[in-house]
Amino acid sequence: MSSNSLYRLGNSTAVEPLVNKWAAWSHVVSPVPYSLHLLHYQLKLMQSYLDDPSLHADACRNPKLRSGRFVNVPKERADEVMHLMQTTIANQGDNLVFAESITGFHNFLVREAKGQSLDPYYEKAPAVLRGYIELMYDYYNRPTVRFFESLLYQSPYYHKNIQSLRLSLHTHDDERPFVMSTPRLDESDQIDWRVPFESPEVDNLFRLDCAPKPLDYIRELLRLSESDDAALLPLLSADTAPQYERWEGSDVRVRYFGHACALIEWNGVSILTDPYIGVTPSRGGVERLSYSDLPPRIDYVLITHNHHDHFCLESLLRLRHRIGCLVVPRSFGFFYGDISLKVLATKAGFRNVVEVDSLDSIELPGMEIIAVPFMGEHADLPHSKTAYVVRAGAEQILFAADSDCLDQQMYGHIRRLLGPITTVFLGMECVGAPLSWSCGPFFPVKPDPGHEKSRRYKGCDSARAMRLLEEVGANRIYVYAMGMEPWFEHLLGLAYTEDARQIVESNKLIAKAREMGFIEAKRLFGKYDVHLSIQGSKDRVFYESVSEACEQPVAAHASQGSATGAAPALEAKQDLEDHFTFD
Ligand SMILES: [Fe+2]
Ligand SMILES: [Fe+2]
């Protein structure tokens, strides 16, 4: 390496966003979830660890408890956890009072408000909530508290100064502890760069992936000096990065990057679903695609739902400077946990974020992105979610993520509207985590154990998956989003065995699909390319430049007689409207 060398982030360098030293996911960024999660999860967890560090250390050695509430810190470092807990209580006291007020006031309201006007209760709300809430009933006169999320990002409950990026070198895939349960304590060979996520400096760091820079530039950006080189240099590489090769073929190429992340490329357009990109451990591991395999410009990123394995800030921030438009499911904000990903992403520095509801569509050259309903997965909580159909020419591909086919008739309606969807990417994590796993802090009253057991964050089993496939007219099925790749272990902590229900059920589906003559039926793992040859003409498609499309508001599907504008589809939509119209 000479003084003229240009450096990029090394192939094994991960950059994990943190909030107060905890891995950043939506529930520790958005102010209401963060306050509740801090009070009811992080502080309780740290206290439990401090009460018995050995118990936590033992539990963390059991793979089945990997995603449980156990802090993976050796007992010799318990004083550091104690320090984190004390500074958190001292510095985030506002959030703790806020969280106590939310739970207390919500419980009070449920006891008092039985259908009478809610007007007098604004004055009875704790001072810390005033101006940030609206009170409302459902149609059964059950009251709830709705928050003005955008205002809260400008309040004392949102702290940009505790956000940081942690740069670390990865030797093994499984070395990162589970994201929810273990704070990232300081390590001498890691760099913790205090920077708000929204800062343009974040993009300057990640531009190194495509455009290396001199060492001085990187030191200055990270506010380091030469004395920090012992930590910094192993995180950088002066080698030329592998070159991304643009896909120019006539087929649609769908490139699987692991879990729910797929890159769709066709006709000069690139679309990436639920990005989480693994870095390559220095000691090898499962072969994978990484950041250098992505285009320098990704026209659209599609987010299916707000689970931390689908809306992953680590990859989203790293890719932010490359993303033309971030597409997220519409939230309704009636429940605290129904976080607006649009507001969150905007506050995290994304400039072009589009929120979609079912049948909203985005037209592209020869292609269309259509949001379609996503049932299940949220344990019957009304939190935002959407699946997507990506149409390329006449080929339609469904990215269903963790959808559960609770009623196949919905897919029948979709097929009548859009035509057959021949290629399906579907998650089959059909066991799922219990109700309180990630959303426990939202409940003002602890859920009943029976409810806890029966309501799970789960997707399709083989029977439901088959009903979905038959209803949409699929002839290719790719089971994905199973959390099987080792670089998802710290996000999901899933440790499948061959007899795990998720594996048995997905094997069953694949065997059945093959028996039925599907062109391809496969459970994806690691990396894989799907090639779809395009049937039909592109001529009937409305063309416009992608950059213009990025700026355009989302259109309601078929309202402009656009990309799928074939008469039968429009007629089918009319039929549906007639069916659902009532006097
Ligand atoms: Fe999920
Ligand atoms: Fe998932």
Coordinates of C-alpha atoms and ligand atoms in Angstrom, one line a residue:
M1 CA 0.0 0.0 0.0
S2 CA 1.4 3.4 -0.9
S3 CA 0.3 6.8 0.3
N4 CA -1.4 7.2 -3.1
S5 CA -3.5 4.0 -2.5
L6 CA -7.3 4.3 -2.7
Y7 CA -9.3 2.4 -0.2
R8 CA -12.7 0.9 0.0
L9 CA -14.5 -1.0 2.8
G10 CA -13.0 -4.5 2.9
N11 CA -15.1 -7.5 1.8
S12 CA -15.3 -8.7 5.4
T13 CA -16.2 -5.3 6.9
A14 CA -19.7 -5.0 8.3
V15 CA -21.1 -1.6 9.3
E16 CA -23.8 -2.1 11.8
P17 CA -26.0 0.9 12.7
L18 CA -26.5 1.3 16.5
V19 CA -28.7 3.3 18.8
N20 CA -27.2 3.7 22.2
K21 CA -25.0 0.7 21.4
W22 CA -27.9 -1.5 20.5
A23 CA -28.3 -2.8 17.0
A24 CA -30.7 -0.4 15.2
W25 CA -34.0 -1.8 14.0
S26 CA -37.3 0.1 13.6
H27 CA -38.4 -0.5 17.2
V28 CA -35.3 1.3 18.6
V29 CA -35.5 4.2 16.1
S30 CA -39.2 5.3 16.0
P31 CA -39.8 7.3 19.3
V32 CA -42.9 5.5 20.7
P33 CA -41.6 2.0 20.1
Y34 CA -38.2 3.0 21.2
S35 CA -39.4 4.3 24.5
L36 CA -41.5 1.3 25.2
H37 CA -38.8 -1.1 24.1
L38 CA -36.3 0.6 26.2
L39 CA -38.4 0.5 29.4
H40 CA -40.0 -2.9 28.9
Y41 CA -37.3 -4.8 27.1
Q42 CA -33.7 -3.4 27.1
L43 CA -33.6 -2.2 30.7
K44 CA -35.4 -5.3 32.1
L45 CA -33.0 -7.5 30.0
M46 CA -29.9 -5.7 31.3
Q47 CA -31.2 -6.0 34.9
S48 CA -31.9 -9.7 34.4
Y49 CA -28.3 -10.2 33.1
L50 CA -26.8 -8.2 36.0
D51 CA -28.7 -10.4 38.4
D52 CA -27.2 -13.6 37.0
P53 CA -24.6 -13.1 34.1
S54 CA -23.7 -16.8 34.2
L55 CA -27.3 -17.9 33.5
H56 CA -27.3 -15.6 30.4
A57 CA -23.9 -16.9 29.2
D58 CA -25.1 -20.5 29.6
A59 CA -28.3 -19.8 27.7
C60 CA -26.4 -18.2 24.8
R61 CA -24.5 -21.4 24.3
N62 CA -27.7 -23.2 23.5
P63 CA -28.5 -22.7 19.8
K64 CA -32.3 -23.1 20.5
L65 CA -32.2 -20.0 22.7
R66 CA -30.2 -17.9 20.3
S67 CA -33.1 -15.4 19.7
G68 CA -34.3 -15.5 23.3
R69 CA -34.0 -12.8 25.9
F70 CA -30.4 -13.5 27.0
V71 CA -27.5 -11.1 26.9
N72 CA -24.5 -12.6 25.2
V73 CA -21.8 -10.9 27.2
P74 CA -19.2 -12.8 29.3
K75 CA -19.7 -12.2 33.0
E76 CA -16.2 -10.6 33.2
R77 CA -17.7 -7.7 31.3
A78 CA -20.8 -7.3 33.4
D79 CA -19.5 -3.9 34.7
E80 CA -19.7 -2.6 31.1
V81 CA -23.4 -3.6 30.9
M82 CA -24.0 -2.0 34.3
H83 CA -22.4 1.2 33.0
L84 CA -24.6 1.1 29.9
M85 CA -27.7 0.7 32.0
Q86 CA -26.7 3.5 34.3
T87 CA -26.0 6.0 31.5
T88 CA -29.2 4.9 29.7
I89 CA -31.3 5.7 32.8
A90 CA -29.5 9.0 33.3
N91 CA -29.6 10.1 29.6
Q92 CA -32.8 8.7 28.4
G93 CA -35.0 9.5 31.4
D94 CA -37.4 11.4 29.2
N95 CA -38.1 8.3 27.1
L96 CA -38.7 6.2 30.3
V97 CA -41.2 8.7 31.7
F98 CA -42.8 8.9 28.2
A99 CA -43.1 5.1 28.0
E100 CA -44.6 4.8 31.5
S101 CA -47.1 7.6 30.6
I102 CA -48.2 5.8 27.4
T103 CA -48.9 2.5 29.2
G104 CA -50.4 4.1 32.2
F105 CA -52.7 6.5 30.2
H106 CA -53.8 3.8 27.8
N107 CA -54.8 1.6 30.7
F108 CA -56.6 4.5 32.4
L109 CA -58.4 5.3 29.2
V110 CA -59.6 1.7 28.8
R111 CA -60.9 1.7 32.3
E112 CA -62.7 5.1 32.0
A113 CA -63.8 5.6 28.4
K114 CA -66.8 3.5 27.5
G115 CA -68.2 5.3 24.5
Q116 CA -68.8 8.8 25.8
S117 CA -67.0 11.7 24.2
L118 CA -63.2 11.6 24.6
D119 CA -62.8 15.4 24.6
P120 CA -62.3 15.7 28.4
Y121 CA -59.5 13.1 28.4
Y122 CA -57.1 15.4 26.5
E123 CA -56.7 17.5 29.7
K124 CA -56.3 14.3 31.7
A125 CA -53.4 13.1 29.6
P126 CA -50.0 13.3 31.2
A127 CA -48.1 16.4 30.2
V128 CA -45.4 14.5 28.3
L129 CA -48.1 13.1 25.9
R130 CA -49.9 16.3 25.3
G131 CA -49.9 17.6 21.8
Y132 CA -48.5 14.3 20.5
I133 CA -51.7 12.2 20.7
E134 CA -55.2 11.9 19.4
L135 CA -57.7 9.8 21.2
M136 CA -60.1 7.6 19.4
Y137 CA -62.5 4.6 19.6
D138 CA -62.9 1.6 17.4
Y139 CA -66.5 0.8 16.4
Y140 CA -67.0 -1.1 19.6
N141 CA -66.2 1.9 21.7
R142 CA -62.8 0.6 22.8
P143 CA -60.5 3.6 23.2
T144 CA -56.9 3.9 22.0
V145 CA -54.2 6.5 21.7
R146 CA -52.9 7.4 18.3
F147 CA -49.5 9.3 18.0
F148 CA -48.4 11.9 15.6
E149 CA -45.2 10.2 14.6
S150 CA -43.7 12.9 12.6
L151 CA -43.9 15.4 15.5
L152 CA -42.2 12.9 17.8
Y153 CA -39.1 12.8 15.6
Q154 CA -38.8 16.5 16.5
S155 CA -39.3 15.9 20.2
P156 CA -37.1 15.1 23.2
Y157 CA -37.9 11.5 22.6
Y158 CA -35.8 11.2 19.5
H159 CA -32.1 11.3 20.0
K160 CA -29.9 11.5 16.9
N161 CA -26.8 11.9 19.1
I162 CA -27.0 8.3 20.3
Q163 CA -26.9 6.9 16.7
S164 CA -23.6 5.5 15.5
L165 CA -22.2 3.2 12.9
R166 CA -20.0 0.3 14.2
L167 CA -17.3 -0.9 11.7
S168 CA -16.1 -4.3 12.4
L169 CA -14.2 -7.1 10.6
H170 CA -16.0 -10.4 10.3
T171 CA -14.0 -13.6 10.5
H172 CA -17.0 -15.9 10.9
D173 CA -20.7 -15.6 10.0
D174 CA -22.1 -16.4 13.4
E175 CA -19.9 -14.1 15.5
R176 CA -22.5 -11.4 15.9
P177 CA -24.9 -11.9 18.8
F178 CA -28.6 -11.7 18.3
V179 CA -29.6 -8.2 17.4
M180 CA -32.3 -7.6 20.0
S181 CA -30.7 -9.1 23.0
T182 CA -27.1 -8.1 23.2
P183 CA -25.7 -4.5 23.2
R184 CA -22.6 -3.9 21.2
L185 CA -20.0 -3.1 23.8
D186 CA -16.8 -1.2 22.7
E187 CA -14.1 -3.4 21.2
S188 CA -10.6 -2.2 20.5
D189 CA -10.6 -3.6 17.0
Q190 CA -13.8 -2.0 16.0
I191 CA -14.7 1.7 15.2
D192 CA -17.8 3.3 16.6
W193 CA -18.5 6.3 14.5
R194 CA -20.9 8.7 16.1
V195 CA -23.0 10.0 13.3
P196 CA -26.8 10.6 12.8
F197 CA -28.2 8.1 10.3
E198 CA -29.6 11.0 8.3
S199 CA -26.1 12.6 7.8
P200 CA -24.8 12.9 4.2
E201 CA -21.5 11.7 5.7
V202 CA -23.0 8.3 5.9
D203 CA -23.4 8.2 2.1
N204 CA -19.8 9.4 1.8
L205 CA -18.6 6.4 3.8
F206 CA -20.6 3.9 1.8
R207 CA -19.7 5.5 -1.6
L208 CA -16.3 3.9 -0.9
D209 CA -17.9 0.6 -2.0
C210 CA -18.1 2.0 -5.5
A211 CA -15.5 4.8 -5.5
P212 CA -12.4 4.2 -3.3
K213 CA -10.7 7.2 -1.6
P214 CA -7.4 8.0 -0.1
L215 CA -6.7 7.1 3.5
D216 CA -6.6 10.8 4.7
Y217 CA -10.1 11.3 3.3
I218 CA -11.4 8.3 5.3
R219 CA -9.7 9.3 8.5
E220 CA -11.1 12.8 8.3
L221 CA -14.6 11.5 7.5
L222 CA -14.5 9.1 10.5
R223 CA -12.8 11.8 12.7
L224 CA -9.8 9.5 13.3
S225 CA -6.1 10.2 13.4
E226 CA -3.1 8.1 12.3
S227 CA -3.0 6.6 15.8
D228 CA -6.3 4.9 15.0
D229 CA -4.8 3.1 11.9
A230 CA -4.3 -0.2 13.8
A231 CA -8.1 -0.5 14.0
L232 CA -9.0 1.3 10.7
L233 CA -6.6 -0.4 8.2
P234 CA -7.9 -4.0 8.6
L235 CA -11.4 -2.7 7.8
L236 CA -10.2 -1.3 4.5
S237 CA -9.0 -2.8 1.2
A238 CA -6.8 -1.3 -1.4
D239 CA -7.6 -4.1 -3.8
T240 CA -9.9 -3.4 -6.8
A241 CA -13.4 -4.4 -5.9
P242 CA -15.0 -7.1 -8.1
Q243 CA -16.8 -5.4 -10.9
Y244 CA -20.6 -5.5 -11.1
E245 CA -21.7 -6.7 -14.5
R246 CA -24.9 -5.2 -15.7
W247 CA -27.5 -7.7 -16.9
E248 CA -28.1 -7.2 -20.6
G249 CA -29.9 -10.4 -21.4
S250 CA -33.4 -10.7 -22.9
D251 CA -34.5 -12.9 -20.0
V252 CA -35.6 -11.4 -16.6
R253 CA -32.8 -12.3 -14.2
V254 CA -33.9 -12.7 -10.6
R255 CA -30.7 -13.0 -8.5
Y256 CA -31.2 -14.4 -4.9
F257 CA -28.9 -12.7 -2.3
G258 CA -30.2 -14.7 0.7
H259 CA -33.4 -14.8 2.8
A260 CA -35.9 -12.3 1.3
C261 CA -33.5 -10.3 -0.8
A262 CA -33.7 -10.7 -4.6
L263 CA -32.5 -8.4 -7.4
I264 CA -34.7 -8.3 -10.4
E265 CA -33.0 -6.9 -13.5
W266 CA -34.6 -6.5 -16.9
N267 CA -34.8 -3.9 -19.7
G268 CA -32.3 -1.6 -17.9
V269 CA -34.3 -1.6 -14.6
S270 CA -33.1 -2.9 -11.3
I271 CA -35.4 -3.7 -8.4
L272 CA -34.2 -5.1 -5.0
T273 CA -36.5 -6.7 -2.5
D274 CA -36.1 -6.6 1.3
P275 CA -32.3 -6.0 1.2
Y276 CA -30.0 -7.5 3.7
I277 CA -26.7 -8.2 2.2
G278 CA -24.1 -10.4 3.8
V279 CA -20.4 -9.4 4.0
T280 CA -17.9 -12.2 3.3
P281 CA -16.2 -13.5 6.4
S282 CA -12.4 -13.4 6.2
R283 CA -12.3 -17.1 6.9
G284 CA -14.7 -18.0 4.1
G285 CA -18.1 -19.6 4.7
V286 CA -21.1 -20.2 2.5
E287 CA -20.6 -18.7 -1.0
R288 CA -22.7 -15.5 -1.4
L289 CA -23.3 -12.4 -3.3
S290 CA -22.4 -9.2 -1.6
Y291 CA -22.5 -5.4 -2.1
S292 CA -20.1 -5.5 -5.1
D293 CA -22.7 -7.7 -6.9
L294 CA -25.3 -4.9 -6.8
P295 CA -25.7 -2.3 -9.5
P296 CA -24.2 1.2 -8.7
R297 CA -27.8 2.5 -9.1
I298 CA -30.8 0.5 -7.8
D299 CA -33.9 1.9 -9.2
Y300 CA -36.4 0.6 -6.7
V301 CA -36.1 -1.1 -3.3
L302 CA -39.3 -2.8 -2.2
I303 CA -39.9 -3.4 1.5
T304 CA -42.6 -6.0 2.3
H305 CA -43.0 -5.4 6.1
N306 CA -41.6 -4.1 9.2
H307 CA -39.7 -7.1 10.6
H308 CA -36.0 -6.6 11.2
D309 CA -35.1 -9.2 8.7
H310 CA -37.0 -7.3 6.0
F311 CA -36.5 -3.7 6.8
C312 CA -32.8 -3.9 7.7
L313 CA -31.3 -0.5 8.4
E314 CA -27.8 -2.0 8.1
S315 CA -28.1 -2.7 4.4
L316 CA -30.5 0.1 3.6
L317 CA -28.2 2.8 5.0
R318 CA -25.2 1.2 3.1
L319 CA -27.2 1.3 -0.1
R320 CA -29.0 4.6 0.4
H321 CA -26.8 6.5 -2.0
R322 CA -27.5 4.0 -4.7
I323 CA -31.3 3.7 -4.3
G324 CA -33.6 5.7 -6.6
C325 CA -36.8 5.1 -4.7
L326 CA -37.6 3.2 -1.5
V327 CA -41.1 1.6 -1.6
V328 CA -42.6 0.8 1.8
P329 CA -46.0 -0.6 2.9
R330 CA -48.6 2.0 4.0
S331 CA -49.1 2.2 7.7
F332 CA -52.3 3.4 9.3
G333 CA -50.9 4.6 12.6
F334 CA -53.9 3.5 14.7
F335 CA -51.7 1.2 16.7
Y336 CA -48.3 2.3 18.2
G337 CA -46.6 -0.7 16.6
D338 CA -47.8 0.2 13.1
I339 CA -44.8 2.3 12.6
S340 CA -44.7 4.6 9.5
L341 CA -41.7 3.3 7.6
K342 CA -42.0 6.2 5.3
V343 CA -41.5 8.7 8.2
L344 CA -38.8 6.6 9.7
A345 CA -36.9 6.2 6.4
T346 CA -37.2 9.9 5.7
K347 CA -35.8 10.7 9.2
A348 CA -33.0 8.3 8.4
G349 CA -32.0 10.3 5.4
F350 CA -33.9 8.7 2.5
R351 CA -35.1 11.4 0.2
N352 CA -37.5 9.5 -2.1
V353 CA -39.8 7.2 -0.2
V354 CA -43.1 6.0 -1.5
E355 CA -45.8 4.4 0.6
V356 CA -48.0 1.9 -1.2
D357 CA -51.3 0.2 -0.5
S358 CA -52.8 -2.8 -2.2
L359 CA -53.1 -2.4 -6.0
D360 CA -51.0 0.8 -6.1
S361 CA -48.7 0.4 -9.0
I362 CA -45.5 2.0 -10.3
E363 CA -45.0 1.9 -14.0
L364 CA -41.5 1.3 -15.4
P365 CA -40.1 0.7 -18.9
G366 CA -41.7 -2.5 -19.9
M367 CA -42.4 -3.3 -16.3
E368 CA -44.7 -2.6 -13.4
I369 CA -44.5 -3.0 -9.7
I370 CA -47.9 -3.7 -8.2
A371 CA -48.5 -3.8 -4.4
V372 CA -50.8 -6.8 -3.5
P373 CA -52.3 -7.8 -0.2
F374 CA -50.1 -9.7 2.3
M375 CA -52.2 -11.7 4.8
G376 CA -51.0 -13.1 8.1
E377 CA -47.5 -12.9 9.7
H378 CA -48.3 -10.1 12.2
A379 CA -50.0 -12.3 14.8
D380 CA -53.3 -10.7 14.0
L381 CA -52.0 -7.2 14.7
P382 CA -52.8 -4.5 12.1
H383 CA -49.2 -3.6 11.3
S384 CA -48.3 -2.5 7.8
K385 CA -47.3 -5.1 5.1
T386 CA -47.5 -5.6 1.4
A387 CA -46.5 -8.2 -1.1
Y388 CA -45.5 -7.2 -4.6
V389 CA -46.1 -8.4 -8.1
V390 CA -43.3 -7.4 -10.5
R391 CA -44.4 -7.6 -14.1
A392 CA -41.9 -7.7 -16.9
G393 CA -43.5 -7.9 -20.3
A394 CA -46.2 -10.5 -19.8
E395 CA -44.3 -12.4 -17.0
Q396 CA -45.5 -11.8 -13.5
I397 CA -43.6 -12.6 -10.4
L398 CA -45.0 -12.5 -6.9
F399 CA -42.7 -11.7 -3.9
A400 CA -45.0 -12.7 -1.1
A401 CA -42.4 -12.7 1.8
D402 CA -43.9 -14.2 4.9
S403 CA -47.5 -14.1 3.6
D404 CA -49.8 -16.7 5.0
C405 CA -52.5 -17.8 2.7
L406 CA -55.3 -17.5 5.2
D407 CA -57.9 -17.2 2.5
Q408 CA -57.0 -18.3 -1.0
Q409 CA -60.0 -16.3 -2.4
M410 CA -57.9 -13.2 -2.1
Y411 CA -55.4 -14.6 -4.5
G412 CA -58.3 -15.6 -6.8
H413 CA -59.3 -11.9 -6.9
I414 CA -55.8 -10.9 -7.6
R415 CA -55.5 -13.4 -10.5
R416 CA -58.8 -12.2 -12.0
L417 CA -57.4 -8.7 -11.9
L418 CA -53.8 -9.2 -13.0
G419 CA -53.9 -12.5 -14.8
P420 CA -51.8 -15.5 -13.9
I421 CA -48.7 -15.0 -11.7
T422 CA -46.5 -17.8 -12.9
T423 CA -43.5 -17.3 -10.6
V424 CA -43.8 -17.1 -6.9
F425 CA -41.3 -16.4 -4.2
L426 CA -42.8 -17.4 -0.9
G427 CA -41.5 -17.7 2.7
M428 CA -42.6 -20.8 4.7
E429 CA -41.5 -20.0 8.2
C430 CA -44.7 -21.7 9.3
V431 CA -44.0 -22.0 13.1
G432 CA -43.1 -18.4 13.9
A433 CA -42.3 -16.5 17.0
P434 CA -45.0 -15.9 19.7
L435 CA -47.0 -12.7 20.0
S436 CA -44.7 -11.0 22.5
W437 CA -41.4 -11.8 20.8
S438 CA -40.9 -8.4 19.2
C439 CA -44.1 -6.6 20.1
G440 CA -44.4 -7.4 23.8
P441 CA -43.6 -3.8 24.9
F442 CA -46.6 -2.5 23.0
F443 CA -49.1 -4.4 25.1
P444 CA -50.4 -2.2 28.0
V445 CA -51.5 -5.5 29.6
K446 CA -49.4 -8.7 29.3
P447 CA -51.0 -11.0 26.8
D448 CA -52.8 -14.1 28.0
P449 CA -50.5 -17.2 27.7
G450 CA -53.0 -19.0 25.6
H451 CA -53.1 -16.0 23.1
E452 CA -49.4 -15.8 23.3
K453 CA -49.1 -19.4 22.1
S454 CA -51.8 -19.3 19.4
R455 CA -50.9 -16.0 17.8
R456 CA -47.6 -16.2 16.0
Y457 CA -45.6 -14.4 13.4
K458 CA -45.8 -17.1 10.8
G459 CA -46.2 -17.8 7.1
C460 CA -47.6 -20.6 5.0
D461 CA -47.4 -24.3 5.6
S462 CA -47.4 -26.6 2.6
A463 CA -51.2 -26.8 2.3
R464 CA -51.7 -23.1 2.4
A465 CA -48.7 -22.5 0.1
M466 CA -50.2 -24.9 -2.4
R467 CA -53.6 -23.2 -2.3
L468 CA -51.8 -19.9 -3.0
L469 CA -49.9 -21.4 -6.0
E470 CA -53.0 -23.0 -7.5
E471 CA -55.0 -19.8 -7.1
V472 CA -52.5 -17.5 -8.9
G473 CA -51.7 -20.1 -11.6
A474 CA -48.0 -20.6 -10.7
N475 CA -45.7 -22.9 -12.5
R476 CA -42.5 -21.9 -10.6
I477 CA -42.1 -21.8 -6.9
Y478 CA -39.1 -20.5 -5.0
V479 CA -39.2 -20.9 -1.2
Y480 CA -37.2 -18.1 0.2
A481 CA -37.2 -15.9 3.4
M482 CA -36.4 -18.9 5.6
G483 CA -33.5 -17.3 7.5
M484 CA -31.3 -20.2 6.6
E485 CA -28.2 -18.4 5.5
P486 CA -25.6 -18.1 8.2
W487 CA -25.4 -14.3 7.8
F488 CA -28.9 -14.1 9.1
E489 CA -28.2 -15.9 12.3
H490 CA -27.8 -12.7 14.3
L491 CA -31.1 -11.4 12.9
L492 CA -33.3 -14.4 13.4
G493 CA -31.4 -16.9 15.5
L494 CA -33.1 -19.8 13.6
A495 CA -31.3 -23.1 14.0
Y496 CA -33.2 -25.5 11.7
T497 CA -32.7 -29.2 11.8
E498 CA -33.9 -31.6 9.0
D499 CA -37.0 -32.4 11.1
A500 CA -37.9 -28.8 11.8
R501 CA -41.5 -28.2 10.7
Q502 CA -40.4 -25.3 8.4
I503 CA -38.1 -27.7 6.5
V504 CA -40.5 -30.6 6.4
E505 CA -43.4 -28.4 5.1
S506 CA -41.3 -26.7 2.5
N507 CA -39.9 -30.1 1.3
K508 CA -43.5 -31.3 1.1
L509 CA -44.5 -28.3 -1.1
I510 CA -41.5 -28.7 -3.4
A511 CA -42.2 -32.4 -3.9
K512 CA -45.8 -31.7 -4.6
A513 CA -45.1 -28.9 -7.0
R514 CA -42.6 -31.1 -8.9
E515 CA -45.1 -33.9 -9.1
M516 CA -47.5 -31.4 -10.6
G517 CA -45.1 -30.6 -13.3
F518 CA -43.9 -27.1 -12.2
I519 CA -41.0 -25.8 -14.3
E520 CA -39.0 -25.3 -11.2
A521 CA -39.6 -25.8 -7.5
K522 CA -36.8 -25.1 -5.1
R523 CA -35.9 -23.9 -1.7
L524 CA -33.2 -21.2 -2.1
F525 CA -30.1 -21.1 -0.1
G526 CA -27.0 -18.9 -0.4
K527 CA -27.1 -17.6 -4.0
Y528 CA -29.1 -18.5 -7.0
D529 CA -30.1 -17.0 -10.4
V530 CA -33.6 -17.5 -11.8
H531 CA -33.9 -16.7 -15.5
L532 CA -37.4 -16.1 -16.9
S533 CA -37.8 -15.8 -20.7
I534 CA -40.3 -13.2 -21.6
Q535 CA -43.4 -14.1 -23.4
G536 CA -45.4 -11.5 -25.3
S537 CA -44.5 -8.1 -26.6
K538 CA -43.3 -5.1 -24.8
D539 CA -44.9 -2.8 -27.3
R540 CA -48.1 -2.3 -25.4
V541 CA -46.2 -1.0 -22.5
F542 CA -46.1 2.6 -21.6
Y543 CA -42.5 3.8 -21.6
E544 CA -40.9 6.5 -19.6
S545 CA -37.5 7.1 -18.1
V546 CA -36.8 5.4 -14.8
S547 CA -35.6 8.6 -13.2
E548 CA -38.9 10.3 -14.0
A549 CA -40.8 7.3 -12.7
C550 CA -39.0 7.6 -9.4
E551 CA -40.3 11.1 -8.9
Q552 CA -43.9 10.2 -9.8
P553 CA -46.6 9.6 -7.3
V554 CA -47.9 6.1 -7.2
A555 CA -50.9 5.3 -9.4
A556 CA -53.8 3.2 -8.3
H557 CA -53.5 0.0 -10.4
A558 CA -55.3 0.1 -13.7
S559 CA -56.8 3.5 -13.0
Q560 CA -54.9 4.9 -16.0
G561 CA -55.4 1.8 -18.1
S562 CA -51.7 1.4 -18.0
A563 CA -49.2 -1.4 -18.1
T564 CA -51.5 -4.3 -17.7
G565 CA -54.1 -2.4 -19.6
A566 CA -55.6 -5.4 -21.3
A567 CA -59.4 -5.2 -21.5
P568 CA -60.0 -8.4 -19.5
A569 CA -58.1 -7.1 -16.5
L570 CA -60.0 -3.9 -16.5
E571 CA -63.3 -5.7 -16.8
A572 CA -62.3 -8.0 -13.9
K573 CA -61.6 -4.9 -11.8
Q574 CA -65.0 -3.5 -12.6
D575 CA -66.6 -6.8 -11.5
L576 CA -64.8 -6.6 -8.2
E577 CA -65.8 -3.0 -7.7
D578 CA -69.5 -3.8 -8.4
H579 CA -69.3 -6.7 -6.1
F580 CA -68.0 -4.7 -3.2
T581 CA -70.2 -1.6 -3.7
F582 CA -73.1 -1.3 -1.3
D583 CA -75.8 1.3 -0.9
Ligands
FE1 FE -41.8 -11.4 8.9
FE2 FE -39.3 -12.9 7.6

